[in-house]
XYZ file of C-alpha atoms in Angstrom:
707
model
C -10.918 69.306 -2.987
C -12.743 67.009 -4.777
C -13.395 69.176 -7.408
C -9.754 69.842 -7.752
C -8.895 65.960 -8.654
C -11.412 66.188 -10.982
C -9.696 69.056 -13.173
C -6.782 67.493 -12.612
C -8.083 64.618 -14.272
C -9.857 66.366 -17.152
C -6.362 68.045 -17.767
C -4.635 65.108 -18.128
C -6.985 63.625 -20.317
C -6.906 67.006 -22.306
C -3.400 66.939 -22.784
C -2.929 63.647 -23.961
C -5.846 64.126 -26.604
C -4.260 67.152 -27.959
C -1.166 65.199 -28.239
C -2.448 62.414 -30.370
C -4.818 64.869 -32.643
C -1.168 66.945 -33.161
C 0.760 63.553 -34.585
C -2.152 62.562 -36.048
C -2.915 65.701 -38.153
C 0.977 65.752 -38.757
C 0.841 62.582 -40.286
C -1.850 63.355 -42.651
C -0.172 66.781 -43.598
C 3.231 64.628 -44.672
C 0.895 62.263 -46.425
C -0.312 65.707 -48.749
C 3.529 66.488 -49.105
C 4.257 63.406 -50.421
C 1.457 63.217 -52.922
C 2.262 66.894 -53.956
C 6.169 65.224 -54.495
C 4.831 62.441 -56.275
C 2.594 64.572 -58.965
C 5.480 66.828 -59.440
C 7.586 63.823 -60.493
C 4.925 62.542 -62.394
C 4.486 65.911 -64.406
C 8.224 66.008 -64.791
C 8.331 62.302 -65.809
C 6.073 63.532 -68.670
C 7.335 66.790 -69.878
C 11.209 64.900 -69.981
C 9.291 62.555 -72.368
C 7.887 65.100 -74.458
C 10.589 67.358 -74.541
C 12.741 63.789 -75.746
C 10.149 63.106 -78.125
C 8.683 66.646 -79.678
C 11.420 69.252 -78.013
C 8.385 72.042 -77.682
C 8.311 75.186 -77.604
C 9.111 77.125 -74.322
C 5.537 77.975 -73.657
C 4.900 74.128 -73.409
C 7.384 73.739 -71.061
C 6.359 76.202 -69.376
C 3.293 74.352 -68.581
C 5.214 71.939 -65.981
C 4.923 74.716 -63.810
C 1.780 75.709 -63.882
C 0.626 72.401 -63.362
C 2.989 71.618 -60.481
C 2.152 74.795 -59.586
C -1.763 74.695 -59.549
C -1.066 71.243 -57.906
C 0.863 72.788 -54.877
C -1.528 75.232 -54.644
C -4.570 73.014 -54.453
C -3.185 70.745 -51.774
C -1.708 73.620 -49.651
C -5.431 74.970 -49.438
C -6.834 71.401 -49.408
C -4.900 69.931 -47.364
C -1.822 70.916 -45.636
C -2.553 74.278 -44.560
C -6.174 73.170 -43.242
C -4.251 70.053 -41.609
C -1.782 72.306 -40.157
C -4.064 74.885 -38.085
C -6.082 71.293 -36.580
C -2.921 70.100 -35.884
C -1.352 72.860 -33.559
C -5.781 74.939 -32.785
C -7.626 72.075 -32.740
C -11.487 73.392 -31.930
C -14.217 71.310 -29.837
C -15.344 69.623 -33.067
C -12.085 68.346 -34.389
C -11.494 67.283 -30.620
C -14.706 65.019 -30.298
C -14.011 63.401 -33.660
C -10.487 62.130 -32.702
C -12.017 61.157 -29.611
C -14.332 58.824 -31.169
C -11.785 57.273 -33.764
C -10.314 56.660 -30.171
C -13.255 55.050 -28.939
C -13.517 52.741 -32.263
C -10.131 51.427 -32.018
C -10.733 50.896 -28.544
C -13.552 48.654 -28.110
C -13.233 49.217 -23.460
C -13.030 52.802 -24.622
C -15.640 52.989 -26.861
C -17.856 56.462 -26.067
C -16.029 56.875 -22.639
C -13.636 59.886 -23.886
C -15.946 62.099 -25.840
C -18.449 61.315 -22.729
C -16.020 62.477 -20.142
C -15.515 65.528 -21.995
C -19.117 66.283 -22.498
C -19.785 65.536 -18.633
C -16.804 67.945 -17.709
C -18.277 70.749 -20.046
C -21.899 70.383 -18.567
C -23.049 68.812 -22.162
C -25.439 66.686 -22.318
C -28.243 66.107 -19.305
C -27.873 68.328 -16.196
C -26.852 65.933 -12.901
C -26.136 66.520 -9.208
C -22.144 67.586 -8.620
C -21.499 63.876 -6.615
C -22.747 62.031 -9.570
C -20.992 64.550 -11.944
C -17.666 63.742 -9.986
C -18.478 59.736 -9.772
C -19.177 59.372 -13.489
C -15.792 61.228 -14.398
C -13.685 59.229 -12.304
C -15.816 56.500 -13.428
C -15.105 56.868 -17.202
C -11.865 58.080 -16.454
C -10.764 54.540 -15.153
C -11.958 53.148 -18.730
C -9.373 55.098 -21.211
C -6.402 55.635 -18.521
C -4.596 53.030 -19.341
C -5.349 53.191 -23.119
C -2.719 54.562 -25.410
C -4.520 56.754 -27.446
C -1.679 56.582 -30.330
C -3.198 53.545 -31.833
C -4.883 55.818 -33.669
C -2.160 56.743 -35.572
C -1.218 54.300 -38.489
C 2.203 55.301 -40.560
C 0.276 52.838 -42.873
C -1.298 55.146 -44.825
C 1.871 56.762 -46.048
C 2.673 53.160 -47.689
C 0.561 53.209 -51.106
C 1.864 57.033 -51.515
C 5.503 56.001 -50.652
C 5.264 53.218 -52.955
C 4.581 55.719 -56.103
C 6.526 57.830 -55.337
C 9.613 55.312 -55.062
C 8.407 54.018 -58.382
C 8.615 57.473 -59.563
C 12.050 58.042 -58.985
C 12.935 54.876 -59.899
C 12.062 55.659 -62.951
C 13.717 58.878 -63.236
C 16.428 57.566 -61.935
C 16.572 54.454 -64.558
C 15.978 56.730 -67.498
C 18.911 59.147 -65.912
C 20.964 56.233 -66.309
C 20.469 54.503 -69.586
C 20.184 58.239 -71.350
C 21.610 60.824 -69.293
C 22.737 63.242 -71.753
C 19.217 63.574 -73.365
C 17.650 63.003 -70.125
C 19.877 65.258 -68.215
C 19.285 67.979 -71.333
C 15.722 67.696 -71.476
C 14.963 67.858 -67.516
C 16.971 71.600 -67.672
C 14.658 72.081 -70.471
C 11.274 71.610 -68.696
C 12.791 73.385 -65.245
C 14.196 76.206 -67.557
C 11.577 76.814 -69.842
C 12.751 80.489 -71.360
C 16.538 79.554 -70.901
C 17.828 78.412 -74.460
C 19.945 75.143 -75.069
C 20.560 75.517 -78.377
C 23.962 75.489 -79.756
C 24.311 79.365 -80.363
C 23.949 80.319 -83.809
C 27.470 82.023 -85.392
C 25.784 85.137 -87.015
C 25.065 87.843 -84.622
C 23.105 90.876 -86.089
C 23.632 94.583 -84.740
C 21.141 97.357 -84.868
C 23.441 100.049 -85.446
C 20.575 102.714 -85.975
C 18.615 102.039 -83.150
C 16.226 105.011 -81.392
C 15.759 107.333 -84.031
C 13.347 110.289 -83.978
C 11.854 111.704 -88.185
C 9.441 114.245 -89.525
C 6.837 113.432 -91.651
C 7.468 112.580 -95.174
C 11.235 113.038 -94.420
C 13.679 109.952 -95.429
C 15.473 107.355 -92.736
C 18.264 105.082 -93.267
C 18.383 102.231 -90.893
C 21.559 100.626 -90.635
C 23.193 97.165 -89.498
C 25.882 94.930 -89.649
C 26.342 91.620 -88.973
C 29.168 89.597 -86.927
C 30.008 85.732 -87.476
C 29.504 83.854 -91.071
C 27.526 85.277 -94.007
C 23.760 85.508 -93.479
C 22.435 83.715 -96.728
C 19.135 85.789 -96.219
C 18.871 89.439 -94.713
C 15.513 90.785 -93.977
C 14.383 94.516 -92.069
C 10.923 93.543 -89.915
C 8.745 96.828 -89.540
C 5.564 96.572 -87.352
C 3.386 99.741 -87.002
C -0.396 100.255 -85.688
C -2.393 100.258 -88.511
C -4.305 103.492 -89.705
C -7.450 102.339 -87.469
C -4.658 102.239 -84.481
C -6.708 98.844 -84.008
C -3.769 96.024 -84.870
C -0.779 95.879 -85.516
C 1.064 95.255 -89.092
C 3.890 93.983 -89.844
C 5.853 94.001 -93.185
C 8.867 91.447 -93.672
C 11.444 93.054 -96.390
C 14.447 91.262 -97.795
C 17.195 93.021 -97.939
C 20.586 92.807 -100.661
C 23.660 90.549 -98.516
C 26.450 93.073 -99.877
C 30.123 91.467 -99.692
C 30.656 94.167 -96.535
C 29.229 93.481 -93.381
C 27.388 96.527 -92.993
C 23.956 97.375 -94.673
C 21.209 100.094 -94.666
C 17.832 99.909 -96.316
C 16.081 103.620 -96.671
C 12.558 104.556 -96.277
C 11.197 106.863 -98.022
C 8.698 109.965 -96.909
C 7.660 108.394 -93.407
C 4.142 108.375 -92.381
C 3.718 106.801 -88.789
C 5.877 105.684 -86.088
C 7.260 102.168 -86.311
C 9.419 99.638 -84.981
C 12.192 97.636 -86.376
C 14.801 94.914 -86.202
C 16.904 92.902 -88.735
C 16.750 88.972 -89.004
C 19.227 87.233 -90.984
C 19.474 83.057 -91.668
C 22.349 81.023 -92.515
C 23.172 77.955 -94.865
C 24.135 75.579 -92.938
C 21.654 72.557 -91.772
C 21.814 72.811 -87.991
C 20.762 76.090 -87.734
C 18.126 75.286 -90.247
C 14.641 77.263 -89.156
C 16.533 79.544 -86.744
C 17.131 83.287 -87.444
C 19.556 85.749 -86.237
C 17.535 88.358 -84.752
C 19.250 91.952 -83.578
C 17.901 94.220 -81.198
C 14.757 96.337 -81.679
C 14.810 99.806 -82.756
C 12.067 101.956 -82.880
C 11.184 105.271 -84.921
C 9.409 107.828 -83.651
C 8.094 110.537 -86.281
C 6.691 113.904 -85.691
C 4.090 115.576 -87.497
C 5.572 118.744 -89.314
C 3.010 121.773 -88.432
C 1.128 122.351 -91.966
C -1.731 124.942 -92.491
C -5.301 123.635 -92.630
C -6.888 126.550 -94.083
C -6.023 129.719 -95.517
C -8.104 132.983 -96.074
C -6.422 135.984 -98.186
C -8.674 139.725 -97.456
C -7.911 142.076 -100.096
C -8.150 145.606 -99.069
C -8.207 148.056 -102.238
C -6.428 151.731 -102.106
C -9.383 154.709 -101.045
C -9.170 155.954 -104.017
C -10.551 153.121 -105.974
C -14.146 153.057 -104.224
C -13.785 149.196 -104.543
C -14.801 147.195 -101.209
C -13.101 144.547 -99.668
C -12.853 140.956 -101.633
C -12.674 137.683 -99.942
C -10.559 134.963 -101.385
C -11.716 131.350 -101.541
C -10.036 129.492 -98.650
C -6.901 128.192 -99.556
C -6.564 130.087 -102.181
C -3.394 132.376 -102.073
C -3.061 133.175 -105.723
C -3.214 137.265 -105.859
C -4.179 139.772 -108.222
C -4.334 143.486 -107.180
C -4.076 146.835 -107.863
C -0.470 148.361 -106.778
C -0.853 149.449 -103.106
C -3.593 146.844 -101.887
C -3.451 145.498 -98.323
C -3.453 141.885 -98.503
C -4.454 140.648 -94.914
C -3.083 136.790 -94.408
C -5.007 135.128 -91.381
C -3.706 130.673 -91.253
C -5.071 127.817 -89.250
C -2.412 124.796 -88.397
C -2.360 122.025 -87.475
C -0.981 122.200 -84.264
C 0.340 125.093 -81.762
C 2.787 127.247 -83.633
C 5.917 128.858 -82.390
C 6.427 131.875 -84.814
C 4.821 132.288 -88.723
C 6.084 134.665 -91.506
C 6.074 135.248 -94.886
C 8.942 135.214 -97.259
C 9.002 136.653 -100.485
C 11.159 135.627 -103.453
C 13.778 138.077 -102.716
C 13.955 136.432 -98.855
C 12.326 139.543 -97.535
C 9.713 138.174 -95.013
C 7.320 139.673 -92.532
C 6.711 137.839 -88.821
C 3.072 137.061 -88.475
C 1.031 137.224 -85.406
C 0.890 133.882 -83.375
C -1.874 132.580 -80.528
C -2.154 129.433 -79.642
C -2.527 127.667 -83.585
C -3.293 130.717 -85.619
C -1.469 133.563 -87.146
C -2.123 136.481 -88.790
C -0.389 139.449 -90.662
C -0.261 141.832 -93.787
C 1.582 142.955 -96.399
C 1.246 145.179 -99.298
C 1.166 144.936 -103.213
C 3.468 146.889 -104.757
C 5.160 145.081 -107.509
C 4.628 141.551 -109.123
C 5.974 138.670 -106.692
C 5.687 135.103 -104.890
C 5.583 134.571 -101.396
C 5.555 131.639 -99.093
C 3.995 130.948 -95.421
C 5.977 129.280 -93.309
C 5.135 128.194 -90.117
C 7.668 126.609 -87.258
C 5.976 124.578 -84.095
C 6.850 124.564 -80.240
C 9.422 121.946 -81.337
C 11.652 124.032 -83.673
C 9.774 121.996 -86.646
C 8.473 124.162 -89.655
C 6.336 123.298 -92.708
C 7.371 120.716 -95.377
C 7.234 122.463 -98.950
C 5.120 125.721 -98.236
C 3.491 126.025 -101.374
C 4.195 128.913 -103.362
C 1.937 131.845 -104.430
C 2.237 134.748 -106.932
C 1.271 138.210 -106.558
C 0.654 139.728 -109.875
C 0.870 143.793 -108.942
C -1.914 145.301 -111.697
C -1.010 148.919 -112.711
C -3.589 152.176 -112.224
C -3.824 152.537 -115.930
C -2.959 155.910 -117.765
C -5.946 158.161 -118.420
C -6.796 158.595 -121.545
C -8.193 161.995 -123.254
C -9.021 163.031 -126.953
C -10.416 166.084 -128.087
C -13.482 164.915 -130.155
C -14.903 168.039 -131.536
C -13.529 169.842 -133.111
C -11.036 166.726 -133.767
C -9.051 168.858 -136.443
C -6.712 171.859 -137.221
C -9.490 174.816 -137.961
C -9.026 178.172 -139.644
C -10.359 181.069 -137.533
C -12.926 183.268 -139.018
C -14.726 185.844 -137.203
C -15.796 183.649 -134.210
C -14.540 184.258 -130.585
C -15.455 180.883 -129.192
C -14.269 177.737 -130.227
C -17.131 174.897 -128.934
C -14.832 171.986 -127.514
C -15.943 168.390 -126.573
C -13.735 166.018 -125.012
C -13.867 162.727 -123.513
C -12.086 161.361 -120.721
C -11.453 157.669 -119.815
C -9.793 155.853 -116.714
C -10.153 152.251 -114.612
C -10.718 154.742 -111.391
C -12.016 158.421 -112.159
C -9.775 161.540 -112.242
C -8.536 164.210 -110.244
C -8.596 167.226 -113.278
C -8.406 168.259 -116.422
C -6.216 171.101 -118.494
C -6.543 172.870 -121.138
C -2.823 173.473 -122.288
C -1.011 174.948 -125.466
C 1.192 177.706 -127.199
C 0.086 181.181 -128.684
C 2.072 181.654 -131.546
C 2.448 185.215 -132.990
C 2.697 186.335 -136.348
C 3.722 182.973 -138.013
C 6.988 182.687 -135.680
C 7.755 180.399 -132.705
C 10.380 183.001 -131.410
C 7.524 184.804 -129.381
C 5.340 182.313 -128.085
C 2.887 182.260 -125.006
C 2.196 179.375 -122.814
C -1.489 179.045 -121.624
C -2.767 176.117 -119.132
C -6.630 176.541 -117.728
C -8.371 173.731 -115.731
C -11.573 172.683 -117.264
C -14.980 171.616 -116.054
C -16.177 168.004 -116.898
C -18.961 165.463 -115.877
C -18.715 161.935 -115.305
C -20.645 159.639 -117.048
C -19.775 156.520 -114.871
C -16.797 155.202 -112.410
C -14.775 155.172 -115.639
C -15.676 157.987 -117.775
C -16.400 161.577 -117.915
C -17.367 164.467 -120.768
C -16.287 167.911 -121.231
C -18.730 170.353 -123.169
C -16.708 173.397 -123.025
C -16.511 176.456 -125.299
C -13.480 178.018 -125.013
C -13.587 182.032 -125.454
C -10.276 183.027 -127.231
C -10.741 186.777 -127.278
C -8.073 186.948 -124.823
C -5.589 186.144 -127.068
C -6.111 188.803 -129.197
C -5.252 186.697 -132.246
C -4.160 188.692 -135.382
C -3.637 187.237 -139.030
C -0.811 184.332 -139.226
C -1.116 184.363 -135.259
C -1.762 180.493 -134.677
C -2.261 178.398 -130.981
C -1.283 175.154 -130.636
C -3.258 173.580 -128.015
C -4.327 170.066 -126.189
C -6.161 168.059 -123.424
C -4.515 167.064 -120.027
C -6.107 164.721 -117.942
C -5.048 163.482 -114.388
C -6.353 160.233 -112.381
C -6.712 160.167 -108.811
C -3.825 157.697 -108.123
C -2.532 158.878 -104.365
C -0.486 155.504 -104.332
C 2.381 155.853 -107.510
C 1.237 159.236 -108.094
C -1.368 160.589 -110.616
C -0.782 159.634 -113.658
C -1.490 161.768 -116.836
C -2.183 161.692 -120.715
C -2.399 164.499 -123.227
C -4.660 164.356 -125.957
C -3.621 165.191 -130.158
C -2.207 168.822 -130.647
C -4.609 170.793 -132.741
C -4.299 174.269 -134.436
C -6.294 177.154 -134.760
C -4.989 179.601 -137.004
C -5.721 183.363 -138.507
C -4.932 182.780 -141.723
C -4.039 186.221 -143.223
C -6.254 187.930 -146.417
C -3.551 186.776 -149.040
C -3.791 183.123 -147.562
C -7.948 183.051 -147.560
C -7.854 184.402 -150.972
C -5.786 181.729 -152.483
C -7.199 178.858 -150.285
C -10.579 179.556 -152.180
C -9.061 180.206 -155.607
C -7.167 176.394 -155.571
C -10.478 174.956 -154.270
C -12.820 176.734 -156.842
C -10.498 175.922 -159.195
C -10.018 172.507 -158.207
C -13.768 171.768 -158.221
C -13.968 173.448 -161.892
C -11.529 170.871 -163.127
C -13.205 168.177 -161.702
C -16.318 169.204 -163.254
C -15.133 170.000 -166.579
C -13.757 166.347 -166.257
C -16.866 165.241 -165.698
C -18.094 166.967 -168.592
C -15.638 165.022 -170.574
C -15.944 161.719 -169.523
C -19.805 162.468 -170.729
C -19.078 163.456 -173.545
C -17.459 160.172 -174.261
C -19.739 158.015 -172.419
C -22.824 159.486 -174.875
C -20.396 158.641 -177.700
C -19.497 154.763 -176.725
C -23.489 154.455 -175.961
C -24.527 155.492 -179.494
C -21.456 152.783 -180.397
C -23.429 150.197 -178.586
C -27.057 150.734 -179.590
C -25.992 150.778 -183.448
C -24.193 147.947 -183.139
C -27.208 146.128 -180.630
C -29.305 146.550 -183.882
C -27.715 144.364 -185.655
C -27.951 141.364 -182.796
C -30.885 139.672 -181.859
C -29.667 137.598 -178.870
C -27.675 140.099 -175.576
C -24.301 138.097 -175.337
C -22.214 138.177 -172.115
C -19.803 140.571 -173.355
C -22.147 142.844 -174.357
C -24.148 143.001 -171.151
C -20.751 143.460 -169.534
C -19.734 146.498 -171.410
C -23.154 147.734 -170.798
C -23.008 147.644 -167.199
C -19.183 149.348 -167.494
C -20.573 152.247 -168.521
C -23.453 152.130 -166.360
C -20.863 152.079 -163.742
C -18.951 154.849 -165.164
C -22.275 157.078 -165.241
C -22.607 156.621 -161.620
C -18.645 157.634 -161.127
C -19.221 160.746 -162.810
C -22.637 161.440 -160.725
C -20.688 160.567 -157.350
C -17.806 163.349 -158.553
C -20.695 165.798 -159.080
C -22.595 164.941 -155.712
C -18.593 165.370 -154.249
C -18.060 168.591 -155.824
C -21.101 170.206 -155.040
C -20.439 169.345 -151.227
C -16.716 170.850 -151.693
C -18.547 173.944 -152.879
C -21.191 174.762 -150.376
C -18.015 174.889 -147.687
C -15.943 177.006 -149.796
C -19.186 179.374 -150.448
C -19.446 178.698 -146.786
C -16.011 179.599 -145.871
C -15.811 182.646 -147.902
C -19.411 184.036 -146.717
C -17.980 183.253 -143.477
C -14.861 185.780 -144.306
C -16.921 188.318 -146.659
C -15.060 187.601 -149.366
C -18.240 187.274 -151.626
C -20.302 190.401 -153.029
C -24.308 189.591 -152.800
C -24.803 188.799 -156.514
C -21.876 186.502 -156.725
C -23.116 184.623 -153.914
C -26.434 184.441 -155.214
C -24.769 182.927 -158.312
C -23.456 180.555 -155.975
C -26.201 179.359 -154.940
C -27.665 178.982 -158.174
C -24.667 176.676 -159.030
C -25.206 174.452 -156.254
C -28.737 174.404 -157.073
C -27.540 173.221 -160.632
C -25.326 170.807 -158.982
C -28.385 169.043 -157.405
C -30.457 169.094 -160.252
C -27.652 167.168 -162.193
C -29.127 163.717 -161.657
C -32.812 163.643 -162.521
C -35.329 161.190 -161.737
C -35.219 160.357 -165.218
C -31.932 159.417 -165.610
C -31.978 157.253 -162.464
C -35.517 155.742 -163.748
C -33.796 155.422 -167.452
C -30.890 153.059 -165.077
C -32.626 151.526 -163.306
C -35.075 150.354 -166.181
C -31.503 149.066 -168.110
C -30.307 147.341 -165.287
C -33.592 145.375 -165.199
C -33.586 144.517 -168.541
C -29.880 143.205 -168.017
C -30.922 140.799 -165.840
C -33.900 139.833 -167.328
C -31.539 139.274 -170.977
C -33.894 140.228 -172.925
C -32.610 141.902 -175.953
C -35.960 143.540 -176.715
C -36.181 145.469 -173.563
C -32.584 145.994 -173.371
C -32.869 147.582 -176.543
C -35.657 149.982 -175.736
C -34.179 150.596 -171.921
C -30.775 151.634 -173.817
C -32.502 153.985 -176.613
C -34.296 155.552 -173.182
C -30.684 155.891 -171.401
C -29.269 157.529 -174.033
C -31.777 160.020 -174.199
C -31.441 160.852 -170.686
C -28.007 160.801 -170.951
C -27.811 163.505 -174.088
C -29.995 166.055 -171.382
C -27.354 165.598 -168.712
C -24.484 166.337 -171.245
C -26.594 169.700 -171.953
C -26.902 170.337 -167.947
C -23.754 169.522 -167.267
C -22.191 171.852 -170.209
C -24.335 174.699 -168.943
C -23.175 173.860 -165.456
C -19.435 174.342 -166.228
C -20.463 177.346 -167.745
C -21.737 178.884 -165.034
C -19.376 177.903 -163.115
C -16.679 179.563 -164.834
C -18.545 182.787 -164.870
C -18.727 182.740 -161.134
C -15.253 181.700 -160.364
C -14.290 185.068 -162.720
C -16.806 186.987 -160.810
C -15.145 185.116 -157.374
C -11.820 187.221 -158.210
C -13.184 190.010 -158.885
C -14.749 189.776 -155.475
C -11.548 189.308 -154.253
C -9.125 191.630 -155.545
C -12.099 194.061 -154.335
C -11.692 192.933 -151.194
C -8.036 193.028 -151.271
C -7.993 196.513 -152.329
C -10.056 197.445 -149.739
C -7.721 196.429 -147.012
C -5.052 197.931 -148.424
C -6.747 200.985 -148.339
C -7.698 200.698 -144.777
C -4.260 199.655 -143.701
C -2.685 202.467 -145.746
C -4.715 204.741 -144.056
C -3.977 203.002 -140.570
């Protein structure tokens, strides 16, 4: 029963202590709130004054709310929230602290309240319960009549309330004295982001807005204005730097036209950018203020392009040429017709399709795999082509490179009959040696010998022939045919002839084998009368040549005698005399050359007549003797005399020239005698030749009559 009374005493004291604790800390909260209000008013006054004097930017005006927020957070965290917690949920230590304050304010209480609390909770020195209860009653009696609320002093609010009142008074006075300006300034501080300027009489509109463009294409940025005409207009372009680490801004002034619309073209756009229009007006009230349009953006998409091109040429098999890879990114093609051209491209992005477009708008589709494409076409003619690619957005490559195709034709082969290489009159031989040269750029498929056998000199009875000839390759492009042609199968009779030529075919299987023909030659079997007539004409011609040389020699001898006579009266060799002597020497050399030519023609004539069995042994022997005389015509003595005379003329020594001239004259006399003898023998031999030919003709007639 005694214990229950002590508990009631403790409950009564504890409730009174909680009540005064709540009141105490709520008073502290009120004090903190008043400080926050005061600081808020002070900040408001400060920023109002700044707005009145300097008209700061919205960022500066926003500092009011930043500072006010910092102050509010500080007081909330440091004072208001902790004191509210202490007011409604005080801990034991905080109750003891309030108990001490009550003791300090009431001398009769002193430590009685705190001791009462501690003893009740068995804190301090342990004691017998009877003594404990007695002590608790005595301590309770000390503070039972005490008013705990004595510790609550509203005076702590007085100083803060005074400062708060002062701040309100100052603000009120400012509003009364400068109502419009202060009100405007307060609004600027309270609403820092709101514009309180007079609206510009100019409005700019961005008409083009959001756009998508291809790289290297052109775009037109369009705008318009409403209201007064702007004094100046600008286009502001903002884009990332090439290194993507900063923003680049470019301000371009536009021309102000009479109309309300304006446009600015940008050619060859490279990167995406943001843009807007700005304008200024001339009125002083709006100086340093710009009308700004809405922002637009141009999104630039990359076109697909070919990073690498590789072309491979596969030549026709018959050429024997190996495949060729052109240098990277080289699409110029010079190749033989029929060459397969393999094309492979590497693009900068994934592709949807790719194709090769030719000059006539025909195209070859390429196989696409990711960012690669490949395909092939054949070279058939000179042409031009472009490689076009399309990405998955349907964008094609910009201005594709135009390449040329030069189709090389397989050259026609070449053939010539080098031997005999001329028309021939046949004798008794039945084989004709042929030497045929062949030439082509890639080889041959066959060589034919073709022609016609024309009988009895009339083309009315003609037989064509063709036969394959063997040939041997010298190298890739050349061959030779060394062949002995047996003509016995033609059964030729006099006045028959054969027209023949060689025909060669190359191995071009693309455009068809091409062929070439040699020059046409004739093999002829002449009649007896033609042989004899030809021999007579040839012999007569050479006889005339010999007679001409003999006549020239006589004239030259007379001229030399005349020069010798004149030189005996001369002491020095004049230029005219020297030229005269050299002229005579040249004439003599020409005569000797003509005799050499006569000798060669005579040898051929004898050879042909002997082959036709037209000469008797006696006549043939005389022809050999005549040839020997021609060979000995230009004697060593004559040649030596001409050399000495030439040396003397070069030295211009008159004595040596005279001596050499005398020796040359003697040699010429001997030469004249020899040519006279040769000429006489030539006439006799020609006569005997004619007799032999008449005998041969008579024999031939007799044979024909007997048949």
